[in-house]
Amino acid sequence: MDTAAPRPKENQGQPLPRVDARLKVTGQAHYPADLPTANIAYGALATSSIAKGKVAKLNLDDARAVPGLLDIVTYGDMDTVEKPKFGNSGATSIGPLHDRTIFHDGQIIALAVAETFEAAEEAAQLIRAEYDAETPTASFDSPGAATIPAAGKSPLFKEDVKAGDFDAAYREAAVKIDVRYSTPTQHHNPIELFSTTAFWEGDQLIVHEPSQNVTGWKVELARQLKIDPAKVRIVSPFIGGAFGSKGPMTPRTAIVAVAARRLGRPVRCVTSRMQAFGTQTYRAETRHRIRIGAGKDGRITAFAHEGWEVTSRPDSYVVGGTSATGRMYAYGSVLTHVSLVQADRNTPGYMRSPPETPYVYALENAMDEMAVALGMDPVEFRRINEPKTEPIGKKPFSSRSLIQCYDQAAEAFGWAKRDPKVGAMRDGDWLVGMGCATAIYPTAVAPCAARVRLTVDGDVRLQCGSHEIGTGVRTVAGQMASERLGVSIDRISVEMGDSSLPPAPVSGGSISTASVCSAVLKACDAIRAKLYAGATAEGGPLAGSHNEELDLADGKIVAKGGASAKVEDVLKTMQVGAIEEYAEFAPKGATPEALKKLYAGMPEFHGGEQDEDSVKYAFGAEFVEVRINRYTREIRVPRIVGAFAAGRIMNTRTARSQLMGGMIWGIGQALHEATEVDSRYARYVNRDLQDYLVPVNADIKDLQVILVPEVDHAVNPAGVKGLGELGNVGTAAAVASAVYHATGKRIRDLPIRIEQLLA
Amino acid sequence: MRPFVYEQPTDISAAVAIASRFTTEDDQPTRANVQFIAGGTNLADYMKLGVAEPNRLVDLNRLKDPGLRQIRVTDDGIRFGALVRMGEAADHAELKRGYPVIADSLRLAASGQIRNMASLAGNVLQRTRCEYFRETSWHCNKRVPGSGCAAMEGFNRQHAVLGGSDACIATYHGDFAQALIALDAVVRAEGSRGARKIPLAKLHRQPRDTPEIETDLAADEIITAIEVPAVPWARRSLYLKIRDRESYAFALASAAVALDLDGDNVREARIALGGVATVPWRAKAAEEALQGKTLDEVSAGAAADAAFAGAEPRQHNAFKIELGKRTLVRALLETRDMKV
């Protein structure tokens, strides 16, 4: 046991190394664009340099003259296939080659296909467009921006939550604040570039592409190409970072599939880093107004959260984080409203904790401001407002260990040593500041299928169409089978990332561990039942024993009294070489169509705020120390501590890794990350990793993750709360709180940069 | 990527001859069809992006002259061979001891991988990273003379406040050149018209109305060495680089400072500024403001004011004036307090 492999506490699983760790660090893990494919042709995209208007003319002559050029797919060539759909599996409704309208900067205008990657790139660069350009609307304050209410515009955001009479309570509150915050545009930039490799075997289409949703993509791609979903296979064995960016399929996939069909050979298109900014999804900028009223005792009586989010002209992408912020504390009264602001931009999409990252940033920054206004310790302020039930529907929390998280993180951080006076803590020329914030993420679960086979040799094969996006889901799924079947993890092979496997839901919303493990649990328990039946049957080695007295361990069925039988022998008795179970898990409250929808790539999500019995969330508390030079004001983060409670922890190593990655990203959101939009042209300016800054190793010093034990049987059969999107929620607010403590400056617009601290 | 011819000459005269054959006297080095390449960390990137489109590359890495790969530190000063890698120089013990401002400027630049590839001469000649220059769909007077400047009214947070013109405000992003210029370094170059010495202060050109002209070099001239005259008191020197993250980022503001002190009194100060100017920027006015003065926060502040007296802010980079001043004040005080 060491820092990377924390010793498991109550209800926490062993820190087994990732089952694919060796493959990954030795370069043997094949990511989709690495999968060997014979006779491949290469595609390169040409993209628009305007954000609004029409392509009047496309000059292809220079591109066609490039030696090795095979084909150019452009306007007219997609007419026989359907346009993309915005929704579960589709990133946008814009069919870039279906008509000549340009909706956003960097929109695909053609795909050049050539014998080599270099020739394809050269040809793509030589494709010249002439535009009828119009003045685009870039963002919130741009002329032409249209603001509409978000409620009801997306199935994921049905209403603006409210409770009680906010106006009256706010009016009468003894202490109140009314503050505005903003978060910038952000792009995911996973290290693995976006790519599509498509090839046809007869009428069967095979696509190699990094995906968080192989089943959904299969169905959506088949719809676009007007073929039977059974004729489409999406293969995505490893994904080099996703964070939501590989959840919805983009229009490129169908374009490459069409190119492969026209050419009659495989086509691979790897999108450049720069082009990804325009052709993939992103986190749009948001604005917030928060009003909080409280009594002098610190009890909140009134809370209002208004949010504004940028989206594209044709699609209403909503994150709507008020659903969580409106339920966070014992507010008394709640008023929320979310608006969409339509601009000439690509349709935004899911990015790690899509609603909570911006909305909880605003809430937690406001909580810190309110604590200052009340003259109260920020941890105490949150303790005072700890709710018994959530304020909107008055439902209980299935479990809520927020205060335990605060207590354990505060202790480890040394919060008691903080001098609360602003600017009071110094180390030479460095101003020292300390701050904290709450992390929250809804605990959801979705239907999932899995196939598990136990052979007479003691090997286990586990198949599930989920996705290894770096979270360790392969490992924890194997761990679940290992525990339930009493088989060592090295005898278990786990297959994922292929739409021909039993379907799993999209790997989004932090549902994978809960959903996959619940399905694996069900399959393993069915195998156990068969084994027990075989063992206890008349003439069996454990005849007369009852199931509840039995367990599986080390390849044996062990009875309470001490008698045992080798699984191998039981299978022989049963005269079978293997037991294979195909399990379909549907969460409590699932509709009768839930499983059908899983196969159709439209999984139902349950949990979060939606269940009747309780609301379900994972919580955490993060503490940050910053140092700010008194002359030059650069901000450094020498220490960060986070304590998190998320039900059953399957594997303390992978859980810590997820939370650590989230906290690091949170530091980046606080201090580094922003896509700059040139408001004159609605174009992105810093489209590469030179100017789109994320933290480097030198920025991350002492980072501690505490896994707080928690038991919650209500969330799902596995007892697991997803934590992949928990660690980066609240971090930026904790940094802002620390910056205020060090300098007395309240920075409300992210990222916090030197220039905001100079004046 | 466009096809190109790749040549690997083994002596300098051959390299010059190739460049000479395919260029004319009027060719600007940055726009010539022939480009010299050493580490390639800048040029290869710009070729992929279509910013540089040479059809012939002359690789200098096979040149035999051993002096090209040596650092010599003598009583007369330092001689850097042009092909010495940044990483080697950053780790050089005598440099670290005698000229910390130079070693720091290299250590704080780029990343370990890039420092291991990039040559010192190439580093001095690196081109701007202006976002509007790097991406060919924007208007850029430096990339396409006369096409306009998208940065002027665009997102110009990282752009220069010193040495700009109506045509271009692209920042010179290097670090090493600031340390060199502060110490009166000279470059040696060889071309078809023979060998010559150019003071580093005269090597880079401010954009004025010809931002595509970046240096005093001819298209067929190769830098062979960089020489820094001995400055015994350069032991009291440092390079302070302020940036958005701890490592692997360009300077928002930087200062190269060397001080000859008599107690706290300034006999001579050498100051250069980075991250704020279109070229490596020697701050003579600041140096003069300090001469004979007691170095404290007040005199350092006055020197900083002098350094930025002519600064011209744009919409997003106005903070660089204040940040640049504070960077210089901090650098001066930290240099004063060095134990040497």
PDB file of N, CA, C and O in Angstrom, chain A residues 143-163:
ATOM      1  N   PRO A 143     -23.973  41.452 -31.023  1.00  0.00           N
ATOM      2  CA  PRO A 143     -25.231  41.762 -31.705  1.00  0.00           C
ATOM      3  C   PRO A 143     -25.790  40.493 -32.350  1.00  0.00           C
ATOM      4  O   PRO A 143     -25.030  39.714 -32.921  1.00  0.00           O
ATOM      5  N   GLY A 144     -27.109  40.302 -32.220  1.00  0.00           N
ATOM      6  CA  GLY A 144     -27.717  39.133 -32.843  1.00  0.00           C
ATOM      7  C   GLY A 144     -27.866  37.935 -31.925  1.00  0.00           C
ATOM      8  O   GLY A 144     -28.469  36.929 -32.298  1.00  0.00           O
ATOM      9  N   ALA A 145     -27.340  38.020 -30.707  1.00  0.00           N
ATOM     10  CA  ALA A 145     -27.491  36.905 -29.774  1.00  0.00           C
ATOM     11  C   ALA A 145     -28.948  36.829 -29.332  1.00  0.00           C
ATOM     12  O   ALA A 145     -29.546  37.845 -28.979  1.00  0.00           O
ATOM     13  N   ALA A 146     -29.526  35.636 -29.385  1.00  0.00           N
ATOM     14  CA  ALA A 146     -30.932  35.464 -29.019  1.00  0.00           C
ATOM     15  C   ALA A 146     -31.026  34.680 -27.715  1.00  0.00           C
ATOM     16  O   ALA A 146     -30.453  33.602 -27.595  1.00  0.00           O
ATOM     17  N   THR A 147     -31.739  35.240 -26.745  1.00  0.00           N
ATOM     18  CA  THR A 147     -31.855  34.589 -25.434  1.00  0.00           C
ATOM     19  C   THR A 147     -33.232  33.947 -25.297  1.00  0.00           C
ATOM     20  O   THR A 147     -34.247  34.609 -25.515  1.00  0.00           O
ATOM     21  N   ILE A 148     -33.246  32.655 -24.947  1.00  0.00           N
ATOM     22  CA  ILE A 148     -34.522  31.939 -24.770  1.00  0.00           C
ATOM     23  C   ILE A 148     -34.459  31.141 -23.472  1.00  0.00           C
ATOM     24  O   ILE A 148     -33.379  30.779 -23.013  1.00  0.00           O
ATOM     25  N   PRO A 149     -35.616  30.881 -22.844  1.00  0.00           N
ATOM     26  CA  PRO A 149     -35.608  30.056 -21.626  1.00  0.00           C
ATOM     27  C   PRO A 149     -35.171  28.633 -21.968  1.00  0.00           C
ATOM     28  O   PRO A 149     -35.542  28.093 -23.008  1.00  0.00           O
ATOM     29  N   ALA A 150     -34.390  28.033 -21.084  1.00  0.00           N
ATOM     30  CA  ALA A 150     -33.865  26.687 -21.347  1.00  0.00           C
ATOM     31  C   ALA A 150     -34.858  25.586 -20.979  1.00  0.00           C
ATOM     32  O   ALA A 150     -34.842  24.516 -21.578  1.00  0.00           O
ATOM     33  N   ALA A 151     -35.701  25.842 -20.004  1.00  0.00           N
ATOM     34  CA  ALA A 151     -36.576  24.771 -19.488  1.00  0.00           C
ATOM     35  C   ALA A 151     -37.435  24.199 -20.605  1.00  0.00           C
ATOM     36  O   ALA A 151     -38.066  24.948 -21.353  1.00  0.00           O
ATOM     37  N   GLY A 152     -37.422  22.879 -20.710  1.00  0.00           N
ATOM     38  CA  GLY A 152     -38.224  22.207 -21.718  1.00  0.00           C
ATOM     39  C   GLY A 152     -37.547  22.097 -23.080  1.00  0.00           C
ATOM     40  O   GLY A 152     -38.026  21.413 -23.974  1.00  0.00           O
ATOM     41  N   LYS A 153     -36.403  22.774 -23.244  1.00  0.00           N
ATOM     42  CA  LYS A 153     -35.722  22.727 -24.537  1.00  0.00           C
ATOM     43  C   LYS A 153     -34.907  21.448 -24.710  1.00  0.00           C
ATOM     44  O   LYS A 153     -34.457  21.131 -25.795  1.00  0.00           O
ATOM     45  N   SER A 154     -34.660  20.751 -23.599  1.00  0.00           N
ATOM     46  CA  SER A 154     -33.888  19.524 -23.658  1.00  0.00           C
ATOM     47  C   SER A 154     -34.552  18.512 -22.726  1.00  0.00           C
ATOM     48  O   SER A 154     -35.029  18.886 -21.654  1.00  0.00           O
ATOM     49  N   PRO A 155     -34.585  17.237 -23.147  1.00  0.00           N
ATOM     50  CA  PRO A 155     -35.178  16.227 -22.249  1.00  0.00           C
ATOM     51  C   PRO A 155     -34.411  16.124 -20.930  1.00  0.00           C
ATOM     52  O   PRO A 155     -34.946  15.625 -19.939  1.00  0.00           O
ATOM     53  N   LEU A 156     -33.164  16.625 -20.919  1.00  0.00           N
ATOM     54  CA  LEU A 156     -32.370  16.551 -19.691  1.00  0.00           C
ATOM     55  C   LEU A 156     -32.641  17.744 -18.776  1.00  0.00           C
ATOM     56  O   LEU A 156     -32.137  17.800 -17.660  1.00  0.00           O
ATOM     57  N   PHE A 157     -33.391  18.729 -19.258  1.00  0.00           N
ATOM     58  CA  PHE A 157     -33.650  19.904 -18.421  1.00  0.00           C
ATOM     59  C   PHE A 157     -35.100  20.315 -18.596  1.00  0.00           C
ATOM     60  O   PHE A 157     -35.449  21.108 -19.467  1.00  0.00           O
ATOM     61  N   LYS A 158     -35.947  19.756 -17.734  1.00  0.00           N
ATOM     62  CA  LYS A 158     -37.385  19.917 -17.933  1.00  0.00           C
ATOM     63  C   LYS A 158     -37.920  21.208 -17.333  1.00  0.00           C
ATOM     64  O   LYS A 158     -38.856  21.796 -17.842  1.00  0.00           O
ATOM     65  N   GLU A 159     -37.334  21.624 -16.187  1.00  0.00           N
ATOM     66  CA  GLU A 159     -37.921  22.791 -15.514  1.00  0.00           C
ATOM     67  C   GLU A 159     -36.892  23.528 -14.676  1.00  0.00           C
ATOM     68  O   GLU A 159     -35.862  22.985 -14.305  1.00  0.00           O
ATOM     69  N   ASP A 160     -37.223  24.792 -14.382  1.00  0.00           N
ATOM     70  CA  ASP A 160     -36.433  25.580 -13.437  1.00  0.00           C
ATOM     71  C   ASP A 160     -36.938  25.251 -12.032  1.00  0.00           C
ATOM     72  O   ASP A 160     -38.097  25.522 -11.717  1.00  0.00           O
ATOM     73  N   VAL A 161     -36.078  24.680 -11.207  1.00  0.00           N
ATOM     74  CA  VAL A 161     -36.556  24.267  -9.879  1.00  0.00           C
ATOM     75  C   VAL A 161     -36.776  25.497  -8.995  1.00  0.00           C
ATOM     76  O   VAL A 161     -36.075  26.506  -9.109  1.00  0.00           O
ATOM     77  N   LYS A 162     -37.777  25.395  -8.119  1.00  0.00           N
ATOM     78  CA  LYS A 162     -37.999  26.465  -7.146  1.00  0.00           C
ATOM     79  C   LYS A 162     -38.699  25.920  -5.906  1.00  0.00           C
ATOM     80  O   LYS A 162     -39.268  24.827  -5.937  1.00  0.00           O
ATOM     81  N   ALA A 163     -38.638  26.703  -4.842  1.00  0.00           N
ATOM     82  CA  ALA A 163     -39.293  26.311  -3.590  1.00  0.00           C
ATOM     83  C   ALA A 163     -39.554  27.572  -2.771  1.00  0.00           C
ATOM     84  O   ALA A 163     -38.699  28.460  -2.680  1.00  0.00           O
TER      85      ALA A 163
END
